[in-house]
Each structure stands twice: as C-alpha cells, then as structure tokens.
C-alpha cells in the first residue's frame, strides 16, 4: 500500500490552490470540473509521492476547513526550507529542535490547516 492523496477541507478552492502552488511551490497535477458542482484540485510537493487534494461537491472535501493538523513535509534542511517559504510570503514559525536530530517549523494554510516542515538529521542526500 502507498498513501497517495490526503484530502484537505478548505473554504475557498481558488485561494487554497494559489497558496499551495504559488506560495509553497507544489506542482498542480489536476484542476478539473468533471460534473456540475464538482471540482477536484490535486497538488504535489516537489519530490513527493503523496499529494493533497481539495475541491467541492465530493464527500472527501466535506470536512471542516482548517481541521487538518500537522501534515509533515519532510525536508533535508529545515532552515533552508523555512527561509524559502518566508521569502515567498508564508508565515512560518521558528525552528524547534525536539532532540534526536529532529527539527520542526510550523505554519498554516489560509484555512488554518497546519503543516510542519520536518528535518531528520539521518535523512540527508542519498537517504533523503
């Protein structure tokens, strides 16, 4: 089994799309309206095998906007990733070292769904 899609509840699909694509730099995989009242948007972080999706008209998107917590975006260097996102206008919190070579920096999308940049010291270059 492989996890390939995490649905995110959002209040405004266009606003979410702009945030994930323009601010975070995710790749836009899909933006379709396959039927009346149904819209499906799927975006993927660079280098990831798992995407996030949001839209309208499907039960998968019916959750409370902002209710998803702590989606982890694993990065090789949290300082570099944080600096890049801040330069793009993302309000990323400070880097926190939780010990054992693990460091985090958190932020939220426009709806309040939260994400964490996570660095694990043992995942570098070839192992990243």
Short mmCIF file of N, CA, C and O in Angstrom, two decimals:
data_model
loop_
_atom_site.label_atom_id
_atom_site.label_comp_id
_atom_site.label_asym_id
_atom_site.label_seq_id
_atom_site.Cartn_x
_atom_site.Cartn_y
_atom_site.Cartn_z
N UNK A 1 0.83 -1.18 0.00
CA UNK A 1 0.00 0.00 0.00
C UNK A 1 0.87 1.24 0.00
O UNK A 1 1.91 1.27 0.64
N UNK A 2 0.40 2.27 -0.69
CA UNK A 2 1.07 3.56 -0.69
C UNK A 2 0.02 4.64 -0.45
O UNK A 2 -1.04 4.61 -1.07
N UNK A 3 0.32 5.54 0.44
CA UNK A 3 -0.55 6.69 0.63
C UNK A 3 -0.24 7.67 -0.49
O UNK A 3 0.91 8.07 -0.68
N UNK A 4 -1.26 8.03 -1.27
CA UNK A 4 -1.02 8.90 -2.42
C UNK A 4 -1.80 10.20 -2.40
O UNK A 4 -1.47 11.10 -3.15
N UNK A 5 -2.84 10.31 -1.57
CA UNK A 5 -3.64 11.54 -1.56
C UNK A 5 -4.22 11.78 -0.17
O UNK A 5 -4.79 10.89 0.44
N UNK A 6 -4.06 13.01 0.30
CA UNK A 6 -4.66 13.44 1.55
C UNK A 6 -5.64 14.57 1.22
O UNK A 6 -5.22 15.63 0.76
N UNK A 7 -6.94 14.34 1.41
CA UNK A 7 -7.92 15.40 1.16
C UNK A 7 -7.84 16.47 2.26
O UNK A 7 -7.71 16.14 3.43
N UNK A 8 -7.90 17.71 1.85
CA UNK A 8 -7.89 18.83 2.79
C UNK A 8 -9.20 19.61 2.66
O UNK A 8 -9.56 20.02 1.56
N UNK A 9 -9.87 19.85 3.76
CA UNK A 9 -11.07 20.68 3.70
C UNK A 9 -10.68 22.16 3.66
O UNK A 9 -9.90 22.63 4.50
N UNK A 10 -11.18 22.86 2.65
CA UNK A 10 -10.89 24.29 2.50
C UNK A 10 -12.19 25.04 2.22
O UNK A 10 -13.14 24.47 1.69
N UNK A 11 -12.20 26.32 2.55
CA UNK A 11 -13.39 27.14 2.32
C UNK A 11 -13.42 27.73 0.92
O UNK A 11 -14.48 27.95 0.35
N UNK A 12 -12.24 28.00 0.35
CA UNK A 12 -12.15 28.66 -0.95
C UNK A 12 -11.10 27.92 -1.78
O UNK A 12 -9.90 28.01 -1.49
N UNK A 13 -11.55 27.19 -2.78
CA UNK A 13 -10.67 26.35 -3.58
C UNK A 13 -9.61 27.18 -4.31
O UNK A 13 -8.44 26.80 -4.34
N UNK A 14 -10.01 28.29 -4.90
CA UNK A 14 -9.03 29.11 -5.62
C UNK A 14 -7.97 29.69 -4.69
O UNK A 14 -6.78 29.73 -5.04
N UNK A 15 -8.37 30.11 -3.51
CA UNK A 15 -7.41 30.63 -2.53
C UNK A 15 -6.44 29.54 -2.09
O UNK A 15 -5.23 29.76 -2.01
N UNK A 16 -6.96 28.34 -1.84
CA UNK A 16 -6.10 27.22 -1.45
C UNK A 16 -5.14 26.85 -2.58
O UNK A 16 -3.94 26.63 -2.34
N UNK A 17 -5.65 26.81 -3.79
CA UNK A 17 -4.80 26.49 -4.93
C UNK A 17 -3.65 27.50 -5.06
O UNK A 17 -2.49 27.12 -5.24
N UNK A 18 -3.96 28.78 -4.93
CA UNK A 18 -2.92 29.82 -5.02
C UNK A 18 -1.89 29.63 -3.92
O UNK A 18 -0.68 29.75 -4.16
N UNK A 19 -2.32 29.33 -2.72
CA UNK A 19 -1.39 29.15 -1.61
C UNK A 19 -0.47 27.96 -1.85
O UNK A 19 0.76 28.09 -1.75
N UNK A 20 -1.04 26.82 -2.17
CA UNK A 20 -0.23 25.61 -2.32
C UNK A 20 0.68 25.66 -3.55
O UNK A 20 1.82 25.19 -3.50
N UNK A 21 0.21 26.25 -4.63
CA UNK A 21 1.01 26.29 -5.86
C UNK A 21 1.98 27.48 -5.84
O UNK A 21 3.18 27.31 -6.04
N UNK A 22 1.46 28.67 -5.60
CA UNK A 22 2.30 29.88 -5.70
C UNK A 22 3.17 30.11 -4.48
O UNK A 22 4.34 30.45 -4.61
N UNK A 23 2.64 29.91 -3.29
CA UNK A 23 3.41 30.17 -2.07
C UNK A 23 4.30 28.99 -1.68
O UNK A 23 5.45 29.18 -1.32
N UNK A 24 3.73 27.77 -1.73
CA UNK A 24 4.51 26.61 -1.30
C UNK A 24 5.31 25.98 -2.42
O UNK A 24 6.23 25.20 -2.16
N UNK A 25 4.95 26.26 -3.67
CA UNK A 25 5.68 25.68 -4.79
C UNK A 25 5.28 24.26 -5.14
O UNK A 25 6.03 23.55 -5.81
N UNK A 26 4.09 23.83 -4.71
CA UNK A 26 3.60 22.50 -5.07
C UNK A 26 3.28 22.48 -6.56
O UNK A 26 2.90 23.50 -7.15
N UNK A 27 3.38 21.31 -7.16
CA UNK A 27 3.04 21.12 -8.58
C UNK A 27 1.52 20.95 -8.70
O UNK A 27 0.91 20.17 -7.96
N UNK A 28 0.91 21.67 -9.63
CA UNK A 28 -0.52 21.49 -9.90
C UNK A 28 -0.69 20.28 -10.80
O UNK A 28 -0.28 20.28 -11.95
N UNK A 29 -1.27 19.21 -10.26
CA UNK A 29 -1.49 17.98 -11.01
C UNK A 29 -2.81 17.98 -11.75
O UNK A 29 -2.89 17.58 -12.90
N UNK A 30 -3.86 18.44 -11.05
CA UNK A 30 -5.21 18.36 -11.59
C UNK A 30 -6.01 19.56 -11.11
O UNK A 30 -5.92 19.96 -9.95
N UNK A 31 -6.80 20.12 -12.00
CA UNK A 31 -7.83 21.09 -11.65
C UNK A 31 -8.94 20.89 -12.66
O UNK A 31 -8.89 21.41 -13.78
N UNK A 32 -9.91 20.07 -12.29
CA UNK A 32 -10.98 19.70 -13.23
C UNK A 32 -12.35 19.86 -12.58
O UNK A 32 -12.50 19.83 -11.37
N UNK A 33 -13.32 20.03 -13.44
CA UNK A 33 -14.73 20.04 -13.04
C UNK A 33 -15.41 18.92 -13.83
O UNK A 33 -15.93 19.17 -14.92
N UNK A 34 -15.39 17.70 -13.28
CA UNK A 34 -15.90 16.55 -14.03
C UNK A 34 -17.43 16.48 -14.12
O UNK A 34 -17.97 15.76 -14.95
N UNK A 35 -18.11 17.23 -13.25
CA UNK A 35 -19.57 17.24 -13.26
C UNK A 35 -20.04 18.54 -12.60
O UNK A 35 -19.26 19.18 -11.88
N UNK A 36 -21.27 18.88 -12.83
CA UNK A 36 -21.82 20.08 -12.22
C UNK A 36 -21.66 20.08 -10.71
O UNK A 36 -22.00 19.10 -10.06
N UNK A 37 -21.11 21.16 -10.15
CA UNK A 37 -20.94 21.27 -8.71
C UNK A 37 -19.75 20.52 -8.15
O UNK A 37 -19.53 20.54 -6.94
N UNK A 38 -19.01 19.85 -9.00
CA UNK A 38 -17.84 19.08 -8.55
C UNK A 38 -16.57 19.70 -9.13
O UNK A 38 -16.47 19.92 -10.33
N UNK A 39 -15.63 19.98 -8.24
CA UNK A 39 -14.31 20.45 -8.67
C UNK A 39 -13.27 19.68 -7.89
O UNK A 39 -13.41 19.49 -6.68
N UNK A 40 -12.24 19.24 -8.59
CA UNK A 40 -11.17 18.46 -7.98
C UNK A 40 -9.85 19.14 -8.31
O UNK A 40 -9.51 19.33 -9.48
N UNK A 41 -9.11 19.51 -7.26
CA UNK A 41 -7.78 20.08 -7.41
C UNK A 41 -6.82 19.17 -6.65
O UNK A 41 -7.09 18.80 -5.50
N UNK A 42 -5.73 18.81 -7.30
CA UNK A 42 -4.72 17.98 -6.67
C UNK A 42 -3.36 18.61 -6.90
O UNK A 42 -3.02 18.98 -8.02
N UNK A 43 -2.58 18.75 -5.81
CA UNK A 43 -1.25 19.35 -5.88
C UNK A 43 -0.26 18.45 -5.14
O UNK A 43 -0.64 17.75 -4.20
N UNK A 44 1.00 18.49 -5.59
CA UNK A 44 2.01 17.61 -5.02
C UNK A 44 3.26 18.39 -4.65
O UNK A 44 3.78 19.14 -5.48
N UNK A 45 3.75 18.20 -3.42
CA UNK A 45 5.02 18.83 -3.06
C UNK A 45 6.15 18.32 -3.95
O UNK A 45 6.14 17.15 -4.34
N UNK A 46 7.12 19.17 -4.26
CA UNK A 46 8.24 18.72 -5.10
C UNK A 46 8.91 17.48 -4.49
O UNK A 46 9.22 17.45 -3.31
N UNK A 47 9.08 16.45 -5.30
CA UNK A 47 9.75 15.23 -4.86
C UNK A 47 8.90 14.26 -4.07
O UNK A 47 9.37 13.21 -3.66
N UNK A 48 7.64 14.57 -3.86
CA UNK A 48 6.79 13.72 -3.03
C UNK A 48 6.01 12.71 -3.86
O UNK A 48 5.64 12.98 -5.00
N UNK A 49 5.72 11.58 -3.26
CA UNK A 49 4.86 10.58 -3.86
C UNK A 49 3.42 10.70 -3.37
O UNK A 49 2.55 9.95 -3.78
N UNK A 50 3.18 11.65 -2.48
CA UNK A 50 1.85 11.86 -1.92
C UNK A 50 1.39 13.29 -2.22
O UNK A 50 2.16 14.24 -2.07
N UNK A 51 0.16 13.41 -2.64
CA UNK A 51 -0.42 14.70 -3.00
C UNK A 51 -1.46 15.11 -1.96
O UNK A 51 -1.88 14.30 -1.13
N UNK A 52 -1.86 16.37 -2.02
CA UNK A 52 -3.01 16.83 -1.27
C UNK A 52 -4.06 17.25 -2.28
O UNK A 52 -3.74 17.69 -3.39
N UNK A 53 -5.31 17.08 -1.89
CA UNK A 53 -6.40 17.43 -2.78
C UNK A 53 -7.45 18.23 -2.04
O UNK A 53 -7.61 18.10 -0.83
N UNK A 54 -8.14 19.06 -2.77
CA UNK A 54 -9.24 19.83 -2.21
C UNK A 54 -10.19 20.15 -3.35
O UNK A 54 -9.86 20.02 -4.52
N UNK A 55 -11.39 20.52 -3.00
CA UNK A 55 -12.36 20.81 -4.04
C UNK A 55 -13.74 20.98 -3.47
O UNK A 55 -13.92 21.29 -2.29
N UNK A 56 -14.73 20.74 -4.33
CA UNK A 56 -16.12 20.89 -3.95
C UNK A 56 -16.93 19.73 -4.50
O UNK A 56 -16.53 19.07 -5.46
N UNK A 57 -18.07 19.49 -3.87
CA UNK A 57 -19.04 18.55 -4.40
C UNK A 57 -18.77 17.08 -4.14
O UNK A 57 -19.51 16.23 -4.61
N UNK A 58 -17.73 16.76 -3.39
CA UNK A 58 -17.43 15.37 -3.05
C UNK A 58 -17.33 15.23 -1.53
O UNK A 58 -16.84 16.13 -0.84
N UNK A 59 -17.77 14.10 -1.02
CA UNK A 59 -17.74 13.84 0.42
C UNK A 59 -16.32 13.96 0.99
O UNK A 59 -16.14 14.39 2.13
N UNK A 60 -15.31 13.63 0.21
CA UNK A 60 -13.92 13.71 0.68
C UNK A 60 -13.54 15.12 1.11
O UNK A 60 -12.65 15.31 1.93
N UNK A 61 -14.21 16.13 0.56
CA UNK A 61 -13.88 17.52 0.86
C UNK A 61 -14.87 18.16 1.83
O UNK A 61 -14.85 19.37 2.02
N UNK A 62 -15.72 17.37 2.45
CA UNK A 62 -16.82 17.90 3.27
C UNK A 62 -16.42 18.24 4.70
O UNK A 62 -17.24 18.72 5.46
N UNK A 63 -15.19 18.02 5.09
CA UNK A 63 -14.76 18.31 6.46
C UNK A 63 -14.76 19.79 6.77
O UNK A 63 -14.95 20.64 5.90
N UNK A 64 -14.53 20.10 8.02
CA UNK A 64 -14.46 21.49 8.48
C UNK A 64 -13.16 22.12 8.00
O UNK A 64 -12.08 21.62 8.30
N UNK A 65 -13.22 23.21 7.23
CA UNK A 65 -11.99 23.88 6.81
C UNK A 65 -11.10 24.20 8.00
O UNK A 65 -11.57 24.68 9.03
N UNK A 66 -9.83 23.88 7.87
CA UNK A 66 -8.87 24.14 8.94
C UNK A 66 -8.76 23.04 9.97
O UNK A 66 -8.06 23.19 10.97
N UNK A 67 -9.43 21.92 9.76
CA UNK A 67 -9.43 20.85 10.77
C UNK A 67 -8.28 19.86 10.66
O UNK A 67 -8.08 19.04 11.55
N UNK A 68 -7.51 19.92 9.59
CA UNK A 68 -6.37 19.00 9.44
C UNK A 68 -5.18 19.59 10.19
O UNK A 68 -4.87 20.78 10.08
N UNK A 69 -4.51 18.75 10.95
CA UNK A 69 -3.40 19.20 11.79
C UNK A 69 -2.11 18.46 11.47
O UNK A 69 -2.10 17.24 11.27
N UNK A 70 -1.03 19.24 11.43
CA UNK A 70 0.35 18.73 11.42
C UNK A 70 0.68 17.80 10.26
O UNK A 70 1.34 16.79 10.45
N UNK A 71 0.27 18.17 9.05
CA UNK A 71 0.77 17.42 7.89
C UNK A 71 2.27 17.66 7.83
O UNK A 71 2.72 18.81 7.86
N UNK A 72 3.05 16.61 7.76
CA UNK A 72 4.50 16.73 7.77
C UNK A 72 5.06 16.81 6.36
O UNK A 72 4.79 15.93 5.53
N UNK A 73 5.84 17.84 6.12
CA UNK A 73 6.58 17.99 4.87
C UNK A 73 8.04 17.77 5.23
O UNK A 73 8.68 18.63 5.84
N UNK A 74 8.56 16.60 4.93
CA UNK A 74 9.93 16.26 5.29
C UNK A 74 10.89 16.94 4.33
O UNK A 74 10.73 16.85 3.11
N UNK A 75 11.86 17.65 4.91
CA UNK A 75 12.84 18.40 4.13
C UNK A 75 14.24 17.99 4.56
O UNK A 75 14.46 17.52 5.69
N UNK A 76 15.18 18.19 3.67
CA UNK A 76 16.57 17.85 4.01
C UNK A 76 17.15 18.86 5.00
O UNK A 76 17.89 18.48 5.90
N UNK A 77 16.80 20.13 4.86
CA UNK A 77 17.33 21.18 5.73
C UNK A 77 16.19 22.14 6.07
O UNK A 77 15.73 22.89 5.21
N UNK A 78 15.74 22.10 7.31
CA UNK A 78 14.58 22.90 7.71
C UNK A 78 14.88 24.40 7.64
O UNK A 78 13.99 25.20 7.32
N UNK A 79 16.12 24.79 7.90
CA UNK A 79 16.46 26.22 7.83
C UNK A 79 16.33 26.74 6.40
O UNK A 79 15.77 27.82 6.17
N UNK A 80 16.84 25.98 5.44
CA UNK A 80 16.75 26.38 4.04
C UNK A 80 15.30 26.42 3.59
O UNK A 80 14.85 27.38 2.96
N UNK A 81 14.54 25.37 3.90
CA UNK A 81 13.13 25.31 3.50
C UNK A 81 12.33 26.45 4.13
O UNK A 81 11.51 27.09 3.45
N UNK A 82 12.57 26.72 5.40
CA UNK A 82 11.87 27.81 6.08
C UNK A 82 12.19 29.15 5.42
O UNK A 82 11.30 29.95 5.15
N UNK A 83 13.47 29.39 5.15
CA UNK A 83 13.88 30.65 4.52
C UNK A 83 13.21 30.83 3.16
O UNK A 83 12.74 31.93 2.83
N UNK A 84 13.15 29.76 2.37
CA UNK A 84 12.50 29.83 1.05
C UNK A 84 11.02 30.17 1.18
O UNK A 84 10.49 31.00 0.43
N UNK A 85 10.32 29.53 2.12
CA UNK A 85 8.90 29.79 2.28
C UNK A 85 8.64 31.20 2.81
O UNK A 85 7.71 31.87 2.36
N UNK A 86 9.43 31.65 3.75
CA UNK A 86 9.28 33.01 4.27
C UNK A 86 9.47 34.02 3.13
O UNK A 86 8.72 34.99 3.02
N UNK A 87 10.45 33.76 2.26
CA UNK A 87 10.69 34.66 1.12
C UNK A 87 9.50 34.68 0.17
O UNK A 87 9.27 35.67 -0.53
N UNK A 88 8.71 33.61 0.16
CA UNK A 88 7.51 33.54 -0.68
C UNK A 88 6.28 34.10 0.02
O UNK A 88 5.17 34.03 -0.51
N UNK A 89 6.46 34.59 1.24
CA UNK A 89 5.35 35.21 1.95
C UNK A 89 4.60 34.29 2.89
O UNK A 89 3.52 34.65 3.37
N UNK A 90 5.15 33.13 3.20
CA UNK A 90 4.49 32.20 4.12
C UNK A 90 4.94 32.54 5.55
O UNK A 90 6.14 32.73 5.81
N UNK A 91 4.00 32.61 6.46
CA UNK A 91 4.30 32.90 7.86
C UNK A 91 4.68 31.60 8.57
O UNK A 91 3.83 30.91 9.13
N UNK A 92 5.97 31.28 8.53
CA UNK A 92 6.48 30.05 9.14
C UNK A 92 7.04 30.38 10.51
O UNK A 92 7.80 31.33 10.67
N UNK A 93 6.67 29.58 11.48
CA UNK A 93 7.16 29.78 12.84
C UNK A 93 8.64 29.46 12.95
O UNK A 93 9.28 29.01 11.99
N UNK A 94 9.20 29.67 14.13
CA UNK A 94 10.62 29.41 14.34
C UNK A 94 10.93 27.92 14.28
O UNK A 94 10.05 27.08 14.48
N UNK A 95 12.18 27.62 14.04
CA UNK A 95 12.64 26.23 14.03
C UNK A 95 12.76 25.77 15.48
O UNK A 95 13.32 26.46 16.32
N UNK A 96 12.19 24.59 15.74
CA UNK A 96 12.25 23.99 17.07
C UNK A 96 13.02 22.68 16.99
O UNK A 96 12.70 21.83 16.15
N UNK A 97 14.01 22.52 17.83
CA UNK A 97 14.79 21.29 17.91
C UNK A 97 14.17 20.43 19.00
O UNK A 97 14.16 20.82 20.17
N UNK A 98 13.63 19.27 18.62
CA UNK A 98 12.99 18.40 19.60
C UNK A 98 13.90 17.28 20.06
O UNK A 98 13.48 16.38 20.78
N UNK A 99 15.16 17.33 19.65
CA UNK A 99 16.14 16.33 20.07
C UNK A 99 16.22 15.16 19.10
O UNK A 99 15.37 14.98 18.23
N UNK A 100 17.27 14.42 19.23
CA UNK A 100 17.46 13.23 18.39
C UNK A 100 17.67 13.54 16.93
O UNK A 100 17.46 12.69 16.07
N UNK A 101 18.07 14.77 16.61
CA UNK A 101 18.29 15.15 15.22
C UNK A 101 17.03 15.54 14.47
O UNK A 101 17.04 15.64 13.25
N UNK A 102 15.94 15.78 15.21
CA UNK A 102 14.67 16.16 14.58
C UNK A 102 14.38 17.63 14.89
O UNK A 102 14.42 18.06 16.04
N UNK A 103 14.09 18.38 13.81
CA UNK A 103 13.75 19.80 13.95
C UNK A 103 12.51 20.10 13.13
O UNK A 103 12.30 19.50 12.08
N UNK A 104 11.70 21.03 13.64
CA UNK A 104 10.43 21.38 13.02
C UNK A 104 10.29 22.90 12.85
O UNK A 104 10.87 23.66 13.61
N UNK A 105 9.46 23.29 11.91
CA UNK A 105 8.98 24.67 11.79
C UNK A 105 7.56 24.57 11.23
O UNK A 105 7.34 23.94 10.19
N UNK A 106 6.61 25.17 11.91
CA UNK A 106 5.21 25.02 11.52
C UNK A 106 4.61 26.25 10.88
O UNK A 106 5.08 27.37 11.05
N UNK A 107 3.54 26.02 10.12
CA UNK A 107 2.77 27.10 9.50
C UNK A 107 1.38 26.58 9.18
O UNK A 107 1.09 25.40 9.35
N UNK A 108 0.51 27.48 8.74
CA UNK A 108 -0.86 27.10 8.41
C UNK A 108 -1.22 27.61 7.02
O UNK A 108 -0.67 28.60 6.55
N UNK A 109 -2.15 26.90 6.39
CA UNK A 109 -2.69 27.39 5.12
C UNK A 109 -3.74 28.46 5.42
O UNK A 109 -4.04 28.73 6.60
N UNK A 110 -4.31 29.10 4.41
CA UNK A 110 -5.28 30.19 4.67
C UNK A 110 -6.51 29.77 5.46
O UNK A 110 -7.18 30.62 6.06
N UNK A 111 -6.82 28.47 5.50
CA UNK A 111 -7.98 27.99 6.25
C UNK A 111 -7.64 27.57 7.66
O UNK A 111 -8.53 27.27 8.45
N UNK A 112 -6.34 27.47 7.97
CA UNK A 112 -5.94 27.03 9.30
C UNK A 112 -5.51 25.58 9.38
O UNK A 112 -5.19 25.10 10.47
N UNK A 113 -5.53 24.84 8.27
CA UNK A 113 -4.93 23.51 8.26
C UNK A 113 -3.44 23.71 8.54
O UNK A 113 -2.81 24.60 7.95
N UNK A 114 -2.85 22.93 9.44
CA UNK A 114 -1.46 23.17 9.79
C UNK A 114 -0.53 22.16 9.15
O UNK A 114 -0.89 21.00 8.92
N UNK A 115 0.67 22.65 8.85
CA UNK A 115 1.71 21.84 8.23
C UNK A 115 3.00 22.04 9.01
O UNK A 115 3.21 23.10 9.61
N UNK A 116 3.86 21.05 8.99
CA UNK A 116 5.14 21.11 9.68
C UNK A 116 6.25 20.76 8.70
O UNK A 116 6.19 19.71 8.04
N UNK A 117 7.24 21.63 8.61
CA UNK A 117 8.47 21.25 7.94
C UNK A 117 9.21 20.39 8.94
O UNK A 117 9.35 20.77 10.11
N UNK A 118 9.67 19.22 8.54
CA UNK A 118 10.37 18.32 9.46
C UNK A 118 11.71 17.93 8.86
O UNK A 118 11.77 17.45 7.72
N UNK A 119 12.74 18.12 9.63
CA UNK A 119 14.09 17.68 9.26
C UNK A 119 14.49 16.55 10.19
O UNK A 119 14.29 16.64 11.40
N UNK A 120 15.00 15.48 9.62
CA UNK A 120 15.55 14.37 10.40
C UNK A 120 17.00 14.23 9.98
O UNK A 120 17.28 13.92 8.81
N UNK A 121 17.93 14.44 10.91
CA UNK A 121 19.35 14.55 10.60
C UNK A 121 19.90 13.34 9.85
O UNK A 121 20.84 13.48 9.06
N UNK A 122 19.34 12.19 10.05
CA UNK A 122 19.85 10.98 9.40
C UNK A 122 19.35 10.82 7.96
O UNK A 122 19.78 9.94 7.26
N UNK A 123 18.48 11.70 7.53
CA UNK A 123 17.97 11.64 6.14
C UNK A 123 18.60 12.78 5.34
O UNK A 123 18.05 13.85 5.24
N UNK A 124 19.74 12.53 4.78
CA UNK A 124 20.49 13.51 4.01
C UNK A 124 20.86 12.91 2.66
O UNK A 124 21.05 11.71 2.54
N UNK A 125 20.98 13.75 1.67
CA UNK A 125 21.46 13.39 0.32
C UNK A 125 20.87 12.08 -0.17
O UNK A 125 19.71 12.02 -0.52
N UNK A 126 21.67 11.02 -0.17
CA UNK A 126 21.20 9.74 -0.75
C UNK A 126 20.03 9.14 0.02
O UNK A 126 19.22 8.42 -0.55
N UNK A 127 19.95 9.38 1.32
CA UNK A 127 18.88 8.78 2.12
C UNK A 127 17.64 9.66 2.19
O UNK A 127 16.64 9.27 2.77
N UNK A 128 17.71 10.87 1.62
CA UNK A 128 16.57 11.77 1.68
C UNK A 128 15.55 11.38 0.64
O UNK A 128 15.80 11.08 -0.45
#
